[in-house]
PDB file of C-alpha atoms and ligand atoms in Angstrom:
ATOM      1  CA  MET A  91      -0.996  17.853  30.381  1.00  0.00           C
ATOM      2  CA  ARG A  92       2.068  17.266  28.518  1.00  0.00           C
ATOM      3  CA  THR A  93       4.908  19.348  27.212  1.00  0.00           C
ATOM      4  CA  CYS A  94       5.998  19.498  23.783  1.00  0.00           C
ATOM      5  CA  ILE A  95       9.608  19.379  23.604  1.00  0.00           C
ATOM      6  CA  GLY A  96       9.638  21.252  20.211  1.00  0.00           C
ATOM      7  CA  CYS A  97       7.856  24.455  21.298  1.00  0.00           C
ATOM      8  CA  ARG A  98       7.791  23.869  25.144  1.00  0.00           C
ATOM      9  CA  ASN A  99       3.963  24.671  25.526  1.00  0.00           C
ATOM     10  CA  THR A 100       1.668  22.355  27.007  1.00  0.00           C
ATOM     11  CA  PHE A 101      -1.139  20.195  25.530  1.00  0.00           C
ATOM     12  CA  GLU A 102      -3.771  17.732  26.432  1.00  0.00           C
ATOM     13  CA  LYS A 103      -2.701  14.013  25.820  1.00  0.00           C
ATOM     14  CA  LYS A 104      -4.810  13.407  22.703  1.00  0.00           C
ATOM     15  CA  ASP A 105      -3.038  16.544  21.149  1.00  0.00           C
ATOM     16  CA  VAL A 106       0.671  15.236  21.325  1.00  0.00           C
ATOM     17  CA  LEU A 107       2.711  12.263  19.815  1.00  0.00           C
ATOM     18  CA  ARG A 108       4.658  10.043  22.094  1.00  0.00           C
ATOM     19  CA  VAL A 109       7.814   9.322  21.261  1.00  0.00           C
ATOM     20  CA  THR A 110       9.762   6.560  23.454  1.00  0.00           C
ATOM     21  CA  PHE A 111      13.130   5.679  24.245  1.00  0.00           C
ATOM     22  CA  PHE A 112      13.369   1.879  25.036  1.00  0.00           C
ATOM     23  CA  GLU A 113      16.294  -0.547  25.018  1.00  0.00           C
ATOM     24  CA  ASP A 114      18.559   1.870  23.398  1.00  0.00           C
ATOM     25  CA  LYS A 115      15.690   2.648  20.206  1.00  0.00           C
ATOM     26  CA  ILE A 116      14.025   5.746  19.680  1.00  0.00           C
ATOM     27  CA  SER A 117      10.620   5.104  18.288  1.00  0.00           C
ATOM     28  CA  LEU A 118       7.164   6.748  17.829  1.00  0.00           C
ATOM     29  CA  ASP A 119       4.861   5.024  20.414  1.00  0.00           C
ATOM     30  CA  LYS A 120       1.574   4.877  17.999  1.00  0.00           C
ATOM     31  CA  SER A 121      -0.671   3.187  20.562  1.00  0.00           C
ATOM     32  CA  GLY A 122       0.195   5.503  23.776  1.00  0.00           C
ATOM     33  CA  ARG A 123       0.844   2.569  25.997  1.00  0.00           C
ATOM     34  CA  ALA A 124       4.496   1.428  25.312  1.00  0.00           C
ATOM     35  CA  ASN A 125       7.386   0.923  27.702  1.00  0.00           C
ATOM     36  CA  GLY A 126      10.007   3.130  28.076  1.00  0.00           C
ATOM     37  CA  ARG A 127      10.787   6.976  28.985  1.00  0.00           C
ATOM     38  CA  GLY A 128       8.455   9.121  26.897  1.00  0.00           C
ATOM     39  CA  ALA A 129       8.744  12.633  25.190  1.00  0.00           C
ATOM     40  CA  TYR A 130       5.995  14.310  23.834  1.00  0.00           C
ATOM     41  CA  LEU A 131       5.628  16.307  20.551  1.00  0.00           C
ATOM     42  CA  CYS A 132       2.598  18.383  19.650  1.00  0.00           C
ATOM     43  CA  LYS A 133       0.619  17.466  16.257  1.00  0.00           C
ATOM     44  CA  ASN A 134       2.284  20.543  14.253  1.00  0.00           C
ATOM     45  CA  LYS A 135       4.205  20.086  11.520  1.00  0.00           C
ATOM     46  CA  LYS A 136       6.272  23.204  12.182  1.00  0.00           C
ATOM     47  CA  CYS A 137       6.642  22.277  15.779  1.00  0.00           C
ATOM     48  CA  VAL A 138       8.224  18.552  14.551  1.00  0.00           C
ATOM     49  CA  ASP A 139      10.517  20.494  12.210  1.00  0.00           C
ATOM     50  CA  THR A 140      11.521  22.814  14.979  1.00  0.00           C
ATOM     51  CA  ALA A 141      12.112  19.907  17.499  1.00  0.00           C
ATOM     52  CA  PHE A 142      14.297  18.000  14.724  1.00  0.00           C
ATOM     53  CA  LYS A 143      16.334  21.064  14.054  1.00  0.00           C
ATOM     54  CA  LYS A 144      17.040  21.744  17.718  1.00  0.00           C
ATOM     55  CA  LYS A 145      17.905  18.171  18.457  1.00  0.00           C
ATOM     56  CA  ALA A 146      15.055  18.290  21.088  1.00  0.00           C
ATOM     57  CA  PHE A 147      15.270  14.403  21.249  1.00  0.00           C
ATOM     58  CA  HIS A 148      19.038  14.330  21.966  1.00  0.00           C
ATOM     59  CA  ARG A 149      18.208  16.488  24.796  1.00  0.00           C
ATOM     60  CA  ALA A 150      15.037  15.083  26.108  1.00  0.00           C
ATOM     61  CA  PHE A 151      16.691  11.367  26.427  1.00  0.00           C
ATOM     62  CA  LYS A 152      20.398  12.763  27.005  1.00  0.00           C
ATOM     63  CA  LYS A 153      21.672  10.483  24.155  1.00  0.00           C
ATOM     64  CA  ASN A 154      23.313  11.342  20.767  1.00  0.00           C
ATOM     65  CA  PHE A 155      21.110   9.564  18.076  1.00  0.00           C
ATOM     66  CA  SER A 156      22.649   8.800  14.653  1.00  0.00           C
ATOM     67  CA  ASN A 157      21.356  10.466  11.597  1.00  0.00           C
ATOM     68  CA  ASP A 158      19.845   7.229  10.356  1.00  0.00           C
ATOM     69  CA  GLU A 159      17.843   7.037  13.787  1.00  0.00           C
ATOM     70  CA  ILE A 160      16.763  10.434  13.561  1.00  0.00           C
ATOM     71  CA  ASN A 161      15.594  10.458   9.858  1.00  0.00           C
ATOM     72  CA  ASN A 162      13.862   7.252  10.413  1.00  0.00           C
ATOM     73  CA  LEU A 163      11.666   8.622  13.350  1.00  0.00           C
ATOM     74  CA  LYS A 164      10.931  11.813  11.443  1.00  0.00           C
ATOM     75  CA  GLN A 165       9.622   9.860   8.887  1.00  0.00           C
ATOM     76  CA  GLU A 166       7.609   7.747  10.861  1.00  0.00           C
ATOM     77  CA  ILE A 167       6.313  10.937  12.642  1.00  0.00           C
ATOM     78  CA  GLU A 168       5.294  12.686   9.340  1.00  0.00           C
ATOM     79  CA  VAL A 169       3.610   9.488   7.903  1.00  0.00           C
ATOM     80  CA  PHE A 170       1.846   9.239  10.972  1.00  0.00           C
ATOM     81  CA  LEU A 171       0.573  12.861  11.054  1.00  0.00           C
ATOM     82  CA  GLU A 172      -0.642  12.870   7.811  1.00  0.00           C
ATOM     83  CA  THR A 173      -2.770   9.797   8.385  1.00  0.00           C
ATOM     84  CA  ASP A 174      -4.009  11.297  11.819  1.00  0.00           C
ATOM     85  CA  LEU A 175      -4.968  14.476  10.022  1.00  0.00           C
ATOM     86  CA  ASN A 176      -6.574  12.900   7.398  1.00  0.00           C
ATOM     87  CA  SER A 177      -8.519  10.490   9.491  1.00  0.00           C
ATOM     88  CA  GLU A 178     -10.049  13.579  11.417  1.00  0.00           C
ATOM     89  CA  ARG A 179     -11.381  15.298   8.228  1.00  0.00           C
TER      90      ARG A 179
HETATM   91 ZN1   ZN B 272       4.869  21.969  19.903  1.00  0.00          ZN
END
């Protein structure tokens, strides 16, 4: 089980997104097998928003990310979520 850093609920692996921090770079791990420390977010847009609003990634990785880094990541996640939801339909 994985704990979502937005809502703190636990989810099965298939229901979360994995974000990794590796070599000073934060990114969405689309394969689920990337190197680095991982943090998890459930596949819920509201929760993603909440996580970004309360700077959950800063806390999860104990690092102050720049706005650019955070905005890029957020966009990457939103695009990924949309494609993921569409493919399930
Ligand atoms: Zn969540």
